[in-house]
Short mmCIF file of C-alpha atoms in Angstrom, two decimals:
data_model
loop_
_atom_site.label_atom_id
_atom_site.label_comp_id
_atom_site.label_asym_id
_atom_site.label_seq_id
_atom_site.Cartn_x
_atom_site.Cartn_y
_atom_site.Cartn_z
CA UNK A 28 12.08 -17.61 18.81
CA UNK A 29 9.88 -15.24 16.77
CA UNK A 30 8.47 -17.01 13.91
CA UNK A 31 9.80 -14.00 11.49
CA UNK A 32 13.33 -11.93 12.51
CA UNK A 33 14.80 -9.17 10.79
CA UNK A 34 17.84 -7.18 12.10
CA UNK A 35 16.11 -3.85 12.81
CA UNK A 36 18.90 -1.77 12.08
CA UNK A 37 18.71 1.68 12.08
CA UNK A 38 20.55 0.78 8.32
CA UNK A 39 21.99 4.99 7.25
CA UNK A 40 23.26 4.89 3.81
CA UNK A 41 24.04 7.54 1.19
CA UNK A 42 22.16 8.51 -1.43
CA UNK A 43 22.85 6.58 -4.11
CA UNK A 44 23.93 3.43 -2.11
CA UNK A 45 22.75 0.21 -2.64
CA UNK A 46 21.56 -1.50 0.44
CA UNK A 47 20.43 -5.31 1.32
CA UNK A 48 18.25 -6.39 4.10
CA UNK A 49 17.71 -10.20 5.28
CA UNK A 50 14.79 -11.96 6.88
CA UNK A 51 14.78 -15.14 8.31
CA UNK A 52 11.79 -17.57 9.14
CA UNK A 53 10.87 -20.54 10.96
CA UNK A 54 7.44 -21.94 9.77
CA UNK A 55 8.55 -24.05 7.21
CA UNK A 56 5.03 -24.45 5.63
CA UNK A 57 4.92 -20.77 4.87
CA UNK A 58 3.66 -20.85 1.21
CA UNK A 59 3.99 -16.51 0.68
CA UNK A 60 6.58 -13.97 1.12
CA UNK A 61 6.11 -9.91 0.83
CA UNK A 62 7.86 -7.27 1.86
CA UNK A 63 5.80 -4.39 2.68
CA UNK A 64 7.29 -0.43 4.00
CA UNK A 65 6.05 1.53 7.04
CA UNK A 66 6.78 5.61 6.89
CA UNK A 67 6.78 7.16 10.00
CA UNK A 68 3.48 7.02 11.79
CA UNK A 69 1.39 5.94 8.71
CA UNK A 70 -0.41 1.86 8.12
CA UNK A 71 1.72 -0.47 6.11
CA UNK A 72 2.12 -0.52 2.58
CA UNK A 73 2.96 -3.50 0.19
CA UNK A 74 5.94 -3.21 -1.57
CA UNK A 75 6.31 -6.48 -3.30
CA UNK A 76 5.43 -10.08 -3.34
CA UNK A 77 8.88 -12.86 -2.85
CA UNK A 78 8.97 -15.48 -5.48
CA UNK A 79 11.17 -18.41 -5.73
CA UNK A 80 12.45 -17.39 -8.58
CA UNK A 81 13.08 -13.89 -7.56
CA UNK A 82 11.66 -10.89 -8.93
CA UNK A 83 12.71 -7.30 -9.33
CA UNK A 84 10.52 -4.15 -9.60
CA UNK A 85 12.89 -1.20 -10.74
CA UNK A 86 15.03 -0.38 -8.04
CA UNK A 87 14.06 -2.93 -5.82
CA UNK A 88 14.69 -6.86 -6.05
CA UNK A 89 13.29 -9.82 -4.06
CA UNK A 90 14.56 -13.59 -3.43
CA UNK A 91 13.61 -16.01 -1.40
CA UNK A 92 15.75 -19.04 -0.44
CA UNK A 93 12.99 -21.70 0.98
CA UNK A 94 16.18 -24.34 1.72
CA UNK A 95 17.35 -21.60 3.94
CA UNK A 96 14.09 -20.27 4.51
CA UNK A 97 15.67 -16.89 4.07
CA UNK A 98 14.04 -13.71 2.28
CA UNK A 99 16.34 -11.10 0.98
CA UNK A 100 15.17 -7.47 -0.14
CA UNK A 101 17.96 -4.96 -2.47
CA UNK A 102 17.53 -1.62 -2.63
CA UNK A 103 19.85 -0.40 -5.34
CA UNK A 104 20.55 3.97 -5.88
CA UNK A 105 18.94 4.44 -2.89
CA UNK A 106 16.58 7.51 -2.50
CA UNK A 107 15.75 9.93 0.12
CA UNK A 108 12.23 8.59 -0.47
CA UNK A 109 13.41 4.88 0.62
CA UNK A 110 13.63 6.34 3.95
CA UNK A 111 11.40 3.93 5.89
CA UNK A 112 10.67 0.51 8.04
CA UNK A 113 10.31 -2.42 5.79
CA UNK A 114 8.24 -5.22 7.09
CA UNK A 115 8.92 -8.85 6.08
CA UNK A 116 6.24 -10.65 6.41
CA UNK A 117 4.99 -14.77 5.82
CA UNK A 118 1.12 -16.01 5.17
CA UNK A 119 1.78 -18.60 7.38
CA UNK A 120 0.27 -21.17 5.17
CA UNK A 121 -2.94 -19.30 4.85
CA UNK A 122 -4.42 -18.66 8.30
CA UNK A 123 -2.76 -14.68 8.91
CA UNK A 124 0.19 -12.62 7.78
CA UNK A 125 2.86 -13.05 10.14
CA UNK A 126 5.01 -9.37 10.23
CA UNK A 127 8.71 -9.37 11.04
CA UNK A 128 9.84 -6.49 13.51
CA UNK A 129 10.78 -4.51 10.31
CA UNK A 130 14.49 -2.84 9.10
CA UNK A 131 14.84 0.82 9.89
CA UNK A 132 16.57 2.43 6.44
CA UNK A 133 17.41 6.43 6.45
CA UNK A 134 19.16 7.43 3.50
CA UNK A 135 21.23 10.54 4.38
CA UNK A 136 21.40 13.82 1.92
CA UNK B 9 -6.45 3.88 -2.62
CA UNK B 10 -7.36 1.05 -0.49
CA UNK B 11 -11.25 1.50 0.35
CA UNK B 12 -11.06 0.18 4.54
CA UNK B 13 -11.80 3.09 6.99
CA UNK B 14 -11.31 3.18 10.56
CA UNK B 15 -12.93 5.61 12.24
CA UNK B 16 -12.47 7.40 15.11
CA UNK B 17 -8.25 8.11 13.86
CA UNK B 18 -7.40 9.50 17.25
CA UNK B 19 -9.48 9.05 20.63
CA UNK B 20 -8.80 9.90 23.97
CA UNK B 21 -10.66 8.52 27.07
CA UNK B 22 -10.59 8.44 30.62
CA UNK B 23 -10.10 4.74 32.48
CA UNK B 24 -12.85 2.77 32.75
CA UNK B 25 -14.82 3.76 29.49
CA UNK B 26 -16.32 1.41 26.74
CA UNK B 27 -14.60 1.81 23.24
CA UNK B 28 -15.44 0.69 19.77
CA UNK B 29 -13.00 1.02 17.26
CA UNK B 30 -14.70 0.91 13.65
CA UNK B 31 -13.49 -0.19 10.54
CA UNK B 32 -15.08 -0.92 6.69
CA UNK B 33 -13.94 -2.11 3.86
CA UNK B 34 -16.07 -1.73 0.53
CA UNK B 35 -14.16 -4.37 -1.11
CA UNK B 36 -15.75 -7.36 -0.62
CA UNK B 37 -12.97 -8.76 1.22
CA UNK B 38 -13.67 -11.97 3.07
CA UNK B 39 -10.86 -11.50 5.66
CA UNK B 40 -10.18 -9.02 8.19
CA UNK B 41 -7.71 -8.45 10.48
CA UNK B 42 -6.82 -5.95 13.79
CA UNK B 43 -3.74 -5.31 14.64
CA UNK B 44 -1.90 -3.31 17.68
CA UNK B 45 1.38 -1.06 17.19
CA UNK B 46 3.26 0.84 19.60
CA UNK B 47 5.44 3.46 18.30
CA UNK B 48 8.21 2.78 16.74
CA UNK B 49 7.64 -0.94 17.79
CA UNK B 50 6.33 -4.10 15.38
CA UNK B 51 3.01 -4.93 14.78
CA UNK B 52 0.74 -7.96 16.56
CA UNK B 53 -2.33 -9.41 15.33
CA UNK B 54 -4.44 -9.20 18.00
CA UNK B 55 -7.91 -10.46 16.06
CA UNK B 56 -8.42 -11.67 12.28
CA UNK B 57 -11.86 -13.28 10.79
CA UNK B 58 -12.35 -15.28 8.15
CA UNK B 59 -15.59 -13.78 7.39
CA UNK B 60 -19.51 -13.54 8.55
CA UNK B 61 -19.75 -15.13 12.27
CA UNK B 62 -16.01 -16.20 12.12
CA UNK B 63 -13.69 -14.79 14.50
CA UNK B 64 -10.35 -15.87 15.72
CA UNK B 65 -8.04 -14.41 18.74
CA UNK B 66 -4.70 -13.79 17.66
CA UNK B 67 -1.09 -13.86 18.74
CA UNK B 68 -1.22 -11.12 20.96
CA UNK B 69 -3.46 -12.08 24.06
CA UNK B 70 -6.08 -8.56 23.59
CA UNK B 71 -8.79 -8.07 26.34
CA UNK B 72 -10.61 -6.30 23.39
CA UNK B 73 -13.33 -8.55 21.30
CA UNK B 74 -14.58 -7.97 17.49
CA UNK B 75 -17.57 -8.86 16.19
CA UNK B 76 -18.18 -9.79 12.25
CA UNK B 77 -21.76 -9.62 11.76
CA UNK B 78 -21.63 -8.05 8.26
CA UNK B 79 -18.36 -8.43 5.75
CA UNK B 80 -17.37 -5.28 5.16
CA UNK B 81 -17.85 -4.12 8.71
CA UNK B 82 -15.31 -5.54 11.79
CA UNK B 83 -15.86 -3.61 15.02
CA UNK B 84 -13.13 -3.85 17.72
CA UNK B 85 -14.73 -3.20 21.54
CA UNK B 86 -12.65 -3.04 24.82
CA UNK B 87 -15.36 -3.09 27.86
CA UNK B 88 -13.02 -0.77 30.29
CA UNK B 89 -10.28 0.89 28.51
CA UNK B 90 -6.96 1.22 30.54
CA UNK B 91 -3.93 3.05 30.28
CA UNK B 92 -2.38 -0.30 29.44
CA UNK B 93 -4.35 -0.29 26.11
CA UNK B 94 -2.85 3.16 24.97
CA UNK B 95 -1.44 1.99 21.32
CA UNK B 96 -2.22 2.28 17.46
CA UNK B 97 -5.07 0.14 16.37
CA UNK B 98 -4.85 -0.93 12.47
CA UNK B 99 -7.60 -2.85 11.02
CA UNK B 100 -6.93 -4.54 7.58
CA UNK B 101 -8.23 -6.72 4.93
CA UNK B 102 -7.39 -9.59 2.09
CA UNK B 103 -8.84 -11.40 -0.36
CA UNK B 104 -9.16 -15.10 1.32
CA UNK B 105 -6.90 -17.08 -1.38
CA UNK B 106 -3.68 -17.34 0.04
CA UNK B 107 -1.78 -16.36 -3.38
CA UNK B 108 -3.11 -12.73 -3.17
CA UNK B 109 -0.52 -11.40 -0.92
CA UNK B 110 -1.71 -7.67 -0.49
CA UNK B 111 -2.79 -6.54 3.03
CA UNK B 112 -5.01 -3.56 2.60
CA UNK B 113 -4.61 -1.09 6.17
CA UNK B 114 -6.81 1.07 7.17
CA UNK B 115 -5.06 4.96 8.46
CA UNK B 116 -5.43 3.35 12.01
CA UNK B 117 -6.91 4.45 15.33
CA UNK B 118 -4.37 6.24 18.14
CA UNK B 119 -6.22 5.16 21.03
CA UNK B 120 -4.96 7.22 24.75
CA UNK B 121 -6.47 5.91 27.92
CA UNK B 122 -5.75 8.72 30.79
#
């Protein structure tokens, strides 16, 4: 079992569509949560950090559910721009930054 | 901007030939990390150091080896490329406290082995 999973769609939505992807993981002394986006062909990006208490940056909101050990990402009035891979990834308690197999989004015209 | 550099960003070689992959960071960064991508596929730490003389083998078994004689400098080698190793080679870096979450990635190295 990979330690992080993601479904790895391809998720196509509308513009303007609000869209949710899930992550699961199974080292349950993970301490960190991110998310970070991948364009096409170009190095990872951080998007945002995962709190327990959730936290939202614009468009884009975060939770993480440690009973469930579940990480959540919302994309609301999705943009052409959003079009990407977004990478969930865990710190696995410190020692290296475990990356999830990432969530394909293309938001159609 | 992120200030890491990997240099050369595409490379093509013939089977058999040394490689070093270079990458700096002028940020003072304690760790580093390499990591291998295939297109359209995830990515797999393949080599991450903690800093000066520390160096750890990933999750991904690599025949490639990294050295970490200087901070901001993490060299990846492979001794006789192969068509095998054909992939996209990102080097990255953190700040070692595990709170700072942000991966900094280098524009990567497209490695081809005819």
């Amino acid at each position: 079992r990979k330690e992080v999973e993601q479904d790895p769609g391809p998720f196509n939505v509308p513009e303007g569509a609000t869209v949710a992807f899930n992550c699961t993981y199974s080292n349950s002394a993970s301490q960190s949560f991110f998310w970070y986006r991948q364009d096409c062909r170009k190095e990872p990006k951080l998007l945002m950090s995962v709190y327990s208490s959730g936290n939202e940056d614009g468009r884009f909101t975060a939770q993480l559910n440690r009973a469930s050990q579940y990480i959540s990402l919302l994309i609301r009035d999705s943009k052409l721009s959003d079009s990407a891979t977004y990478l969930c990834v865990s710190d696995n308690y410190g020692q290296n930054f475990v990356f999830g197999p990432g969530t394909r989004l293309s938001v159609l015209p | 901007e992120a200030d890491i550099y990997q240099t050369p960003r595409y490379l093509v070689i013939g089977t058999g030939k040394k490689i070093t992959l270079e990458c700096s960071q002028t940020m003072g960064h304690d760790k580093m990390y390499w990591y291998q991508q295939d297109p359209g596929m995830e990515l797999h730490l393949i080599h991450y150091s903690y800093g000066v003389n520390s160096t750890e083998k990933g999750d991904l078994s690599s025949e490639s080896t990294v050295s970490r004689i200087r901070t901001e400098h993490f060299p990846l080698t492979l001794e006789s490329a192969r068509p095998s190793h054909t992939s996209q080679y990102l080097c990255a870096s953190s700040e070692y406290h595990r709170d700072t979450g942000e991966l900094f990635f280098g524009e990567g190295s497209r490695l081809t082995v005819l």
